[in-house]
Amino acid sequence: MPVITAPHQFNEDELYVDLQSVYGRSLFLKCEGFNFAGSIKLKAATEMVDAAERSGALTPGAILVESSSGNLGVALSMLAASKGYRFLCVTDSRCNLSTRRLMEALGSHVHIIAEPDPVGGFLGARIDFVRALCASDERYVWINQYANPGNWMAHYRTTAPAIARQFPQLDVLFVGAGTTGTLMGCARWFREWHRRVEVVAVDSVGSVTFGGPPGRRMIPGLGMSIRPPLLDESYLDDVVRVEEADTIRACHRLARSGFLFGGSTGTVVSGAMGWLARRGAPAITAVAVAPDLGERYLDTVYQTNWLEDLYGADVLDTEERTHTPVPRPA
């Protein structure tokens, strides 16, 4: 058993679930939620904070600040508590209550943006707040997950090589698209690998990451209301978009088999299964990255009143759809 002295020193990076028993089709789910931050965001947070310390941007007495819909905020809260920094998370009203309470329990402050920007949505409003704060007080240090190369470098160094070691015959990898840090880190690494691997991005309907009109998105995690600065579509082979109702159905289907995952994982699983069903190739070796677990979604994705108010009383009575891919540029 490992003995650690700081919470970020532990992260289970070798756990996979084969969803054959749940979906009747093999898909290996890389579970990234088994660490003290509860999600894959611990990797990026650690990489970015370490880089800021090495560069001298982050020094004793500085106040970390970041815009986050939830999981990165928790990871930074944990790191700040461990390293002795103060941390302010700027989030919005869609952030799960349990996530906000967890950040506060770790000693962080949480500022909630109540009104979206007319163009940039909640994310644009959050970023505007952070920029104004940093301009007015030099103690604040913005890690800026949206443009920080450490966001994708963390997964280039850790996540992608770990998948390759476990699955040397990998054919296709499914990765959710939020800031696109995980997506771009894995896509860049596998582009350089000796074996051809298709990298498929999974996005939420209503996100503008890959074009298209913005729409309502109530489940935090995947999707963006502005184009992610880290995104380079030339590294991707395909993109699928998933309706939030299908995210919810996937989460509940997994939970009925004893696997309680979060909304981001439900989106990735639903998109991956739809893509595999269209391909109809049972011999494909497929892996999907599961960013989070489900405890933080008990008041939303797994709460009956919340579901019925937003998606209707029959949201769980309908089968998941076969998702159509996003048209790719010629």
mmCIF file of C-alpha atoms in Angstrom:
data_model
loop_
_atom_site.group_PDB
_atom_site.id
_atom_site.type_symbol
_atom_site.label_atom_id
_atom_site.label_comp_id
_atom_site.label_asym_id
_atom_site.label_seq_id
_atom_site.Cartn_x
_atom_site.Cartn_y
_atom_site.Cartn_z
ATOM 1 C CA MET A 1 0.000 0.000 0.000
ATOM 2 C CA PRO A 2 1.320 3.493 -0.827
ATOM 3 C CA VAL A 3 2.077 5.993 1.922
ATOM 4 C CA ILE A 4 1.560 9.611 0.871
ATOM 5 C CA THR A 5 2.130 12.976 2.501
ATOM 6 C CA ALA A 6 0.056 15.137 0.119
ATOM 7 C CA PRO A 7 -3.322 14.353 -1.485
ATOM 8 C CA HIS A 8 -2.196 14.837 -5.084
ATOM 9 C CA GLN A 9 0.379 12.043 -4.696
ATOM 10 C CA PHE A 10 -2.342 9.402 -5.074
ATOM 11 C CA ASN A 11 -4.224 8.769 -8.298
ATOM 12 C CA GLU A 12 -5.500 5.391 -9.514
ATOM 13 C CA ASP A 13 -4.502 5.396 -13.182
ATOM 14 C CA GLU A 14 -4.901 1.738 -14.160
ATOM 15 C CA LEU A 15 -8.585 0.941 -13.559
ATOM 16 C CA TYR A 16 -10.853 0.030 -16.497
ATOM 17 C CA VAL A 17 -14.447 -1.220 -16.649
ATOM 18 C CA ASP A 18 -15.593 -3.349 -19.583
ATOM 19 C CA LEU A 19 -19.167 -2.269 -20.386
ATOM 20 C CA GLN A 20 -19.981 -5.506 -22.229
ATOM 21 C CA SER A 21 -22.276 -6.627 -19.393
ATOM 22 C CA VAL A 22 -24.150 -3.296 -19.427
ATOM 23 C CA TYR A 23 -24.489 -2.571 -23.153
ATOM 24 C CA GLY A 24 -23.822 -5.922 -24.817
ATOM 25 C CA ARG A 25 -20.883 -4.318 -26.607
ATOM 26 C CA SER A 26 -17.316 -4.119 -25.364
ATOM 27 C CA LEU A 27 -16.092 -0.644 -24.433
ATOM 28 C CA PHE A 28 -13.286 -0.237 -21.929
ATOM 29 C CA LEU A 29 -13.972 2.708 -19.649
ATOM 30 C CA LYS A 30 -10.868 4.290 -18.133
ATOM 31 C CA CYS A 31 -11.985 5.394 -14.661
ATOM 32 C CA GLU A 32 -10.324 8.659 -13.652
ATOM 33 C CA GLY A 33 -12.307 9.528 -10.538
ATOM 34 C CA PHE A 34 -10.401 7.541 -7.922
ATOM 35 C CA ASN A 35 -8.281 10.238 -6.295
ATOM 36 C CA PHE A 36 -8.826 12.797 -3.550
ATOM 37 C CA ALA A 37 -10.181 15.356 -6.035
ATOM 38 C CA GLY A 38 -12.635 12.841 -7.486
ATOM 39 C CA SER A 39 -11.980 13.475 -11.169
ATOM 40 C CA ILE A 40 -9.475 13.551 -14.022
ATOM 41 C CA LYS A 41 -8.997 17.277 -13.398
ATOM 42 C CA LEU A 42 -6.455 16.501 -10.686
ATOM 43 C CA LYS A 43 -3.891 15.748 -13.415
ATOM 44 C CA ALA A 44 -4.275 19.076 -15.201
ATOM 45 C CA ALA A 45 -4.503 21.052 -11.957
ATOM 46 C CA THR A 46 -1.269 19.531 -10.668
ATOM 47 C CA GLU A 47 0.563 20.138 -13.955
ATOM 48 C CA MET A 48 -0.560 23.772 -14.190
ATOM 49 C CA VAL A 49 0.127 24.653 -10.548
ATOM 50 C CA ASP A 50 3.564 23.031 -10.641
ATOM 51 C CA ALA A 51 4.420 24.965 -13.816
ATOM 52 C CA ALA A 52 3.254 28.249 -12.254
ATOM 53 C CA GLU A 53 5.461 27.605 -9.233
ATOM 54 C CA ARG A 54 8.491 26.754 -11.372
ATOM 55 C CA SER A 55 8.068 29.894 -13.475
ATOM 56 C CA GLY A 56 7.741 32.133 -10.424
ATOM 57 C CA ALA A 57 4.202 33.221 -11.338
ATOM 58 C CA LEU A 58 2.842 31.538 -8.208
ATOM 59 C CA THR A 59 4.585 32.541 -4.992
ATOM 60 C CA PRO A 60 3.722 32.471 -1.265
ATOM 61 C CA GLY A 61 0.976 34.980 -0.542
ATOM 62 C CA ALA A 62 -0.557 34.708 -4.011
ATOM 63 C CA ILE A 63 -4.244 33.920 -4.391
ATOM 64 C CA LEU A 64 -5.141 31.340 -6.991
ATOM 65 C CA VAL A 65 -8.214 32.132 -9.071
ATOM 66 C CA GLU A 66 -9.884 30.085 -11.784
ATOM 67 C CA SER A 67 -13.152 29.837 -13.663
ATOM 68 C CA SER A 68 -14.584 26.332 -13.342
ATOM 69 C CA SER A 69 -17.907 24.543 -13.683
ATOM 70 C CA GLY A 70 -16.884 22.243 -10.858
ATOM 71 C CA ASN A 71 -14.278 19.493 -11.075
ATOM 72 C CA LEU A 72 -11.195 21.619 -11.754
ATOM 73 C CA GLY A 73 -12.328 23.905 -8.961
ATOM 74 C CA VAL A 74 -12.352 20.966 -6.560
ATOM 75 C CA ALA A 75 -8.893 19.833 -7.720
ATOM 76 C CA LEU A 76 -7.457 23.332 -7.287
ATOM 77 C CA SER A 77 -9.156 23.631 -3.889
ATOM 78 C CA MET A 78 -7.436 20.442 -2.788
ATOM 79 C CA LEU A 79 -4.037 21.553 -4.108
ATOM 80 C CA ALA A 80 -4.378 25.021 -2.586
ATOM 81 C CA ALA A 81 -5.202 23.535 0.815
ATOM 82 C CA SER A 82 -2.256 21.151 0.568
ATOM 83 C CA LYS A 83 0.245 23.796 -0.563
ATOM 84 C CA GLY A 84 -0.947 26.666 1.632
ATOM 85 C CA TYR A 85 -2.485 28.941 -0.989
ATOM 86 C CA ARG A 86 -5.821 30.698 -0.931
ATOM 87 C CA PHE A 87 -8.129 29.890 -3.833
ATOM 88 C CA LEU A 88 -11.152 31.614 -5.355
ATOM 89 C CA CYS A 89 -13.300 29.583 -7.735
ATOM 90 C CA VAL A 90 -15.515 31.576 -10.084
ATOM 91 C CA THR A 91 -18.424 29.394 -11.145
ATOM 92 C CA ASP A 92 -22.062 29.856 -12.125
ATOM 93 C CA SER A 93 -25.527 28.780 -11.052
ATOM 94 C CA ARG A 94 -25.294 25.428 -12.887
ATOM 95 C CA CYS A 95 -22.524 24.198 -10.584
ATOM 96 C CA ASN A 96 -23.748 21.338 -8.385
ATOM 97 C CA LEU A 97 -24.436 22.362 -4.792
ATOM 98 C CA SER A 98 -22.393 19.441 -3.482
ATOM 99 C CA THR A 99 -19.416 20.595 -5.557
ATOM 100 C CA ARG A 100 -19.636 24.123 -4.166
ATOM 101 C CA ARG A 101 -19.838 22.794 -0.630
ATOM 102 C CA LEU A 102 -16.860 20.540 -1.211
ATOM 103 C CA MET A 103 -14.716 23.466 -2.392
ATOM 104 C CA GLU A 104 -15.761 25.482 0.639
ATOM 105 C CA ALA A 105 -15.026 22.543 2.952
ATOM 106 C CA LEU A 106 -11.482 22.548 1.554
ATOM 107 C CA GLY A 107 -11.135 26.218 2.530
ATOM 108 C CA SER A 108 -11.769 27.859 -0.837
ATOM 109 C CA HIS A 109 -14.041 30.772 -1.618
ATOM 110 C CA VAL A 110 -16.689 30.379 -4.323
ATOM 111 C CA HIS A 111 -18.089 33.255 -6.368
ATOM 112 C CA ILE A 112 -21.231 32.441 -8.349
ATOM 113 C CA ILE A 113 -22.031 34.256 -11.598
ATOM 114 C CA ALA A 114 -25.814 34.564 -11.831
ATOM 115 C CA GLU A 115 -26.241 36.109 -15.290
ATOM 116 C CA PRO A 116 -24.709 34.852 -18.559
ATOM 117 C CA ASP A 117 -22.911 37.123 -20.993
ATOM 118 C CA PRO A 118 -25.157 37.823 -24.036
ATOM 119 C CA VAL A 119 -22.503 36.403 -26.389
ATOM 120 C CA GLY A 120 -20.184 34.215 -24.319
ATOM 121 C CA GLY A 121 -22.799 32.751 -21.994
ATOM 122 C CA PHE A 122 -21.930 31.841 -18.402
ATOM 123 C CA LEU A 123 -18.365 30.960 -19.356
ATOM 124 C CA GLY A 124 -17.797 34.351 -20.965
ATOM 125 C CA ALA A 125 -19.191 36.078 -17.876
ATOM 126 C CA ARG A 126 -16.946 34.010 -15.588
ATOM 127 C CA ILE A 127 -13.829 34.786 -17.599
ATOM 128 C CA ASP A 128 -14.675 38.507 -17.711
ATOM 129 C CA PHE A 129 -14.977 38.491 -13.903
ATOM 130 C CA VAL A 130 -11.603 36.759 -13.479
ATOM 131 C CA ARG A 131 -9.845 39.143 -15.869
ATOM 132 C CA ALA A 132 -11.254 42.190 -14.093
ATOM 133 C CA LEU A 133 -10.254 40.801 -10.711
ATOM 134 C CA CYS A 134 -6.672 40.100 -11.784
ATOM 135 C CA ALA A 135 -6.375 43.567 -13.334
ATOM 136 C CA SER A 136 -7.501 45.192 -10.093
ATOM 137 C CA ASP A 137 -5.407 43.164 -7.632
ATOM 138 C CA GLU A 138 -1.966 41.747 -8.471
ATOM 139 C CA ARG A 139 -2.188 39.151 -5.697
ATOM 140 C CA TYR A 140 -4.529 37.054 -7.872
ATOM 141 C CA VAL A 141 -2.901 34.488 -10.179
ATOM 142 C CA TRP A 142 -5.108 33.049 -12.926
ATOM 143 C CA ILE A 143 -4.075 29.543 -13.961
ATOM 144 C CA ASN A 144 -6.270 29.878 -17.094
ATOM 145 C CA GLN A 145 -7.138 26.282 -17.892
ATOM 146 C CA TYR A 146 -8.620 27.375 -21.236
ATOM 147 C CA ALA A 147 -5.290 28.416 -22.781
ATOM 148 C CA ASN A 148 -2.681 26.836 -20.487
ATOM 149 C CA PRO A 149 -0.604 24.203 -22.353
ATOM 150 C CA GLY A 150 -0.163 22.350 -19.059
ATOM 151 C CA ASN A 151 -3.837 21.373 -19.389
ATOM 152 C CA TRP A 152 -3.163 19.114 -22.375
ATOM 153 C CA MET A 153 0.432 18.295 -21.451
ATOM 154 C CA ALA A 154 -0.745 16.490 -18.306
ATOM 155 C CA HIS A 155 -2.615 13.959 -20.437
ATOM 156 C CA TYR A 156 0.126 13.737 -23.050
ATOM 157 C CA ARG A 157 2.477 12.663 -20.255
ATOM 158 C CA THR A 158 0.131 10.405 -18.258
ATOM 159 C CA THR A 159 -3.327 9.495 -19.589
ATOM 160 C CA ALA A 160 -2.480 8.541 -23.179
ATOM 161 C CA PRO A 161 0.631 6.460 -22.374
ATOM 162 C CA ALA A 162 -1.306 4.626 -19.650
ATOM 163 C CA ILE A 163 -4.008 3.663 -22.169
ATOM 164 C CA ALA A 164 -1.403 2.523 -24.710
ATOM 165 C CA ARG A 165 0.308 0.305 -22.134
ATOM 166 C CA GLN A 166 -2.957 -1.422 -21.240
ATOM 167 C CA PHE A 167 -4.305 -1.673 -24.808
ATOM 168 C CA PRO A 168 -1.450 -2.077 -27.311
ATOM 169 C CA GLN A 169 -4.031 -3.035 -29.995
ATOM 170 C CA LEU A 170 -6.208 0.043 -29.446
ATOM 171 C CA ASP A 171 -8.319 1.034 -32.464
ATOM 172 C CA VAL A 172 -10.444 3.958 -31.260
ATOM 173 C CA LEU A 173 -10.379 6.327 -28.287
ATOM 174 C CA PHE A 174 -13.372 8.399 -27.143
ATOM 175 C CA VAL A 175 -12.672 11.565 -25.141
ATOM 176 C CA GLY A 176 -15.115 14.209 -23.936
ATOM 177 C CA ALA A 177 -14.601 17.791 -25.073
ATOM 178 C CA GLY A 178 -14.681 20.532 -22.431
ATOM 179 C CA THR A 179 -11.637 22.784 -22.357
ATOM 180 C CA THR A 180 -10.244 20.020 -24.652
ATOM 181 C CA GLY A 181 -7.173 19.530 -22.452
ATOM 182 C CA THR A 182 -7.702 15.774 -22.068
ATOM 183 C CA LEU A 183 -8.758 15.465 -25.703
ATOM 184 C CA MET A 184 -5.781 17.320 -27.165
ATOM 185 C CA GLY A 185 -3.214 15.694 -24.893
ATOM 186 C CA CYS A 186 -4.389 12.211 -25.855
ATOM 187 C CA ALA A 187 -4.841 13.072 -29.535
ATOM 188 C CA ARG A 188 -1.357 14.561 -29.810
ATOM 189 C CA TRP A 189 0.248 11.540 -28.125
ATOM 190 C CA PHE A 190 -1.551 8.953 -30.258
ATOM 191 C CA ARG A 191 -0.745 10.884 -33.444
ATOM 192 C CA GLU A 192 2.909 10.078 -32.705
ATOM 193 C CA TRP A 193 2.312 6.422 -31.739
ATOM 194 C CA HIS A 194 3.420 3.563 -33.980
ATOM 195 C CA ARG A 195 -0.178 2.360 -34.444
ATOM 196 C CA ARG A 196 -3.068 4.204 -36.110
ATOM 197 C CA VAL A 197 -5.739 5.114 -33.534
ATOM 198 C CA GLU A 198 -8.952 6.961 -34.314
ATOM 199 C CA VAL A 199 -9.601 9.726 -31.791
ATOM 200 C CA VAL A 200 -13.271 10.661 -31.471
ATOM 201 C CA ALA A 201 -14.350 13.764 -29.557
ATOM 202 C CA VAL A 202 -17.659 13.621 -27.669
ATOM 203 C CA ASP A 203 -19.428 16.941 -27.142
ATOM 204 C CA SER A 204 -22.764 18.074 -25.704
ATOM 205 C CA VAL A 205 -25.580 19.392 -27.883
ATOM 206 C CA GLY A 206 -25.716 23.154 -27.308
ATOM 207 C CA SER A 207 -21.952 23.497 -27.103
ATOM 208 C CA VAL A 208 -20.260 25.726 -29.698
ATOM 209 C CA THR A 209 -16.892 23.938 -29.542
ATOM 210 C CA PHE A 210 -17.237 22.427 -33.018
ATOM 211 C CA GLY A 211 -19.569 25.032 -34.471
ATOM 212 C CA GLY A 212 -23.334 25.259 -34.455
ATOM 213 C CA PRO A 213 -25.676 27.452 -32.435
ATOM 214 C CA PRO A 214 -25.424 27.641 -28.649
ATOM 215 C CA GLY A 215 -28.158 25.943 -26.653
ATOM 216 C CA ARG A 216 -29.241 25.226 -23.104
ATOM 217 C CA ARG A 217 -26.823 23.005 -21.178
ATOM 218 C CA MET A 218 -27.696 22.201 -17.583
ATOM 219 C CA ILE A 219 -25.161 19.451 -16.803
ATOM 220 C CA PRO A 220 -21.728 20.930 -16.013
ATOM 221 C CA GLY A 221 -18.538 19.438 -17.372
ATOM 222 C CA LEU A 222 -18.444 18.946 -21.129
ATOM 223 C CA GLY A 223 -19.237 21.553 -23.747
ATOM 224 C CA MET A 224 -18.247 25.214 -24.090
ATOM 225 C CA SER A 225 -20.003 28.468 -24.907
ATOM 226 C CA ILE A 226 -16.842 29.781 -26.591
ATOM 227 C CA ARG A 227 -14.423 27.946 -28.877
ATOM 228 C CA PRO A 228 -11.653 26.414 -26.716
ATOM 229 C CA PRO A 229 -8.272 28.046 -27.442
ATOM 230 C CA LEU A 230 -6.520 24.686 -26.966
ATOM 231 C CA LEU A 231 -8.536 22.924 -29.682
ATOM 232 C CA ASP A 232 -6.800 21.811 -32.880
ATOM 233 C CA GLU A 233 -9.298 19.799 -34.945
ATOM 234 C CA SER A 234 -6.590 18.492 -37.276
ATOM 235 C CA TYR A 235 -5.726 15.903 -34.597
ATOM 236 C CA LEU A 236 -9.286 14.501 -34.489
ATOM 237 C CA ASP A 237 -10.901 11.836 -36.635
ATOM 238 C CA ASP A 238 -14.544 12.341 -35.720
ATOM 239 C CA VAL A 239 -16.887 14.266 -33.428
ATOM 240 C CA VAL A 240 -20.260 13.237 -32.010
ATOM 241 C CA ARG A 241 -22.721 15.354 -30.083
ATOM 242 C CA VAL A 242 -24.942 13.978 -27.323
ATOM 243 C CA GLU A 243 -28.287 15.318 -26.091
ATOM 244 C CA GLU A 244 -28.420 15.868 -22.335
ATOM 245 C CA ALA A 245 -31.400 13.528 -22.069
ATOM 246 C CA ASP A 246 -29.208 10.752 -23.496
ATOM 247 C CA THR A 247 -26.477 11.652 -21.009
ATOM 248 C CA ILE A 248 -28.988 11.133 -18.220
ATOM 249 C CA ARG A 249 -30.204 7.813 -19.622
ATOM 250 C CA ALA A 250 -26.638 6.545 -19.901
ATOM 251 C CA CYS A 251 -25.881 7.553 -16.307
ATOM 252 C CA HIS A 252 -28.966 5.728 -15.030
ATOM 253 C CA ARG A 253 -28.281 2.670 -17.169
ATOM 254 C CA LEU A 254 -24.793 2.425 -15.683
ATOM 255 C CA ALA A 255 -26.122 3.017 -12.181
ATOM 256 C CA ARG A 256 -28.618 0.151 -12.567
ATOM 257 C CA SER A 257 -25.572 -2.076 -13.019
ATOM 258 C CA GLY A 258 -23.887 -0.657 -9.933
ATOM 259 C CA PHE A 259 -21.604 1.879 -11.636
ATOM 260 C CA LEU A 260 -22.357 5.397 -10.375
ATOM 261 C CA PHE A 261 -20.686 7.806 -12.788
ATOM 262 C CA GLY A 262 -20.992 11.542 -13.364
ATOM 263 C CA GLY A 263 -22.589 13.504 -16.160
ATOM 264 C CA SER A 264 -19.410 13.867 -18.213
ATOM 265 C CA THR A 265 -18.925 10.102 -18.163
ATOM 266 C CA GLY A 266 -22.549 9.516 -19.162
ATOM 267 C CA THR A 267 -22.081 11.793 -22.163
ATOM 268 C CA VAL A 268 -18.914 10.026 -23.289
ATOM 269 C CA VAL A 269 -20.425 6.551 -22.886
ATOM 270 C CA SER A 270 -23.602 7.480 -24.743
ATOM 271 C CA GLY A 271 -21.664 9.056 -27.615
ATOM 272 C CA ALA A 272 -19.215 6.161 -27.828
ATOM 273 C CA MET A 273 -21.919 3.502 -27.870
ATOM 274 C CA GLY A 274 -23.806 5.319 -30.621
ATOM 275 C CA TRP A 275 -20.634 5.622 -32.707
ATOM 276 C CA LEU A 276 -19.772 1.941 -32.240
ATOM 277 C CA ALA A 277 -23.328 0.878 -33.126
ATOM 278 C CA ARG A 278 -23.108 2.752 -36.434
ATOM 279 C CA ARG A 279 -19.771 1.135 -37.232
ATOM 280 C CA GLY A 280 -21.082 -2.327 -36.375
ATOM 281 C CA ALA A 281 -17.582 -3.790 -36.008
ATOM 282 C CA PRO A 282 -17.504 -6.107 -32.968
ATOM 283 C CA ALA A 283 -13.742 -6.702 -33.214
ATOM 284 C CA ILE A 284 -12.835 -3.057 -32.556
ATOM 285 C CA THR A 285 -10.774 -2.405 -29.405
ATOM 286 C CA ALA A 286 -12.345 0.753 -27.995
ATOM 287 C CA VAL A 287 -11.522 2.803 -24.902
ATOM 288 C CA ALA A 288 -13.423 5.774 -23.487
ATOM 289 C CA VAL A 289 -12.170 8.157 -20.820
ATOM 290 C CA ALA A 290 -14.524 8.455 -17.810
ATOM 291 C CA PRO A 291 -13.665 11.795 -16.178
ATOM 292 C CA ASP A 292 -15.741 11.597 -13.017
ATOM 293 C CA LEU A 293 -17.862 9.638 -10.551
ATOM 294 C CA GLY A 294 -21.508 10.223 -9.682
ATOM 295 C CA GLU A 295 -21.709 11.359 -6.063
ATOM 296 C CA ARG A 296 -21.648 15.061 -6.998
ATOM 297 C CA TYR A 297 -24.658 14.556 -9.266
ATOM 298 C CA LEU A 298 -27.030 13.079 -6.682
ATOM 299 C CA ASP A 299 -29.007 16.348 -6.512
ATOM 300 C CA THR A 300 -29.215 16.703 -10.303
ATOM 301 C CA VAL A 301 -28.732 13.793 -12.720
ATOM 302 C CA TYR A 302 -29.927 11.274 -10.110
ATOM 303 C CA GLN A 303 -32.675 13.412 -8.557
ATOM 304 C CA THR A 304 -36.207 12.754 -9.857
ATOM 305 C CA ASN A 305 -37.676 16.236 -9.380
ATOM 306 C CA TRP A 306 -34.714 17.928 -11.062
ATOM 307 C CA LEU A 307 -34.948 15.568 -14.026
ATOM 308 C CA GLU A 308 -38.692 15.931 -14.476
ATOM 309 C CA ASP A 309 -38.619 19.736 -14.184
ATOM 310 C CA LEU A 310 -35.981 20.093 -16.907
ATOM 311 C CA TYR A 311 -36.496 17.096 -19.205
ATOM 312 C CA GLY A 312 -40.029 15.824 -18.592
ATOM 313 C CA ALA A 313 -41.510 12.950 -16.627
ATOM 314 C CA ASP A 314 -40.669 10.354 -19.286
ATOM 315 C CA VAL A 315 -36.964 11.198 -19.685
ATOM 316 C CA LEU A 316 -35.914 7.788 -18.345
ATOM 317 C CA ASP A 317 -38.548 5.852 -20.297
ATOM 318 C CA THR A 318 -37.004 6.511 -23.724
ATOM 319 C CA GLU A 319 -34.072 4.598 -25.185
ATOM 320 C CA GLU A 320 -30.820 6.411 -25.929
ATOM 321 C CA ARG A 321 -30.621 7.645 -29.497
ATOM 322 C CA THR A 322 -28.021 6.703 -32.056
ATOM 323 C CA HIS A 323 -26.104 9.957 -32.249
ATOM 324 C CA THR A 324 -25.218 11.484 -35.562
ATOM 325 C CA PRO A 325 -21.659 12.710 -36.123
ATOM 326 C CA VAL A 326 -20.811 16.364 -36.504
ATOM 327 C CA PRO A 327 -20.040 17.163 -40.167
ATOM 328 C CA ARG A 328 -16.274 17.420 -40.661
ATOM 329 C CA PRO A 329 -14.645 20.112 -42.802
ATOM 330 C CA ALA A 330 -13.582 18.978 -46.259
#
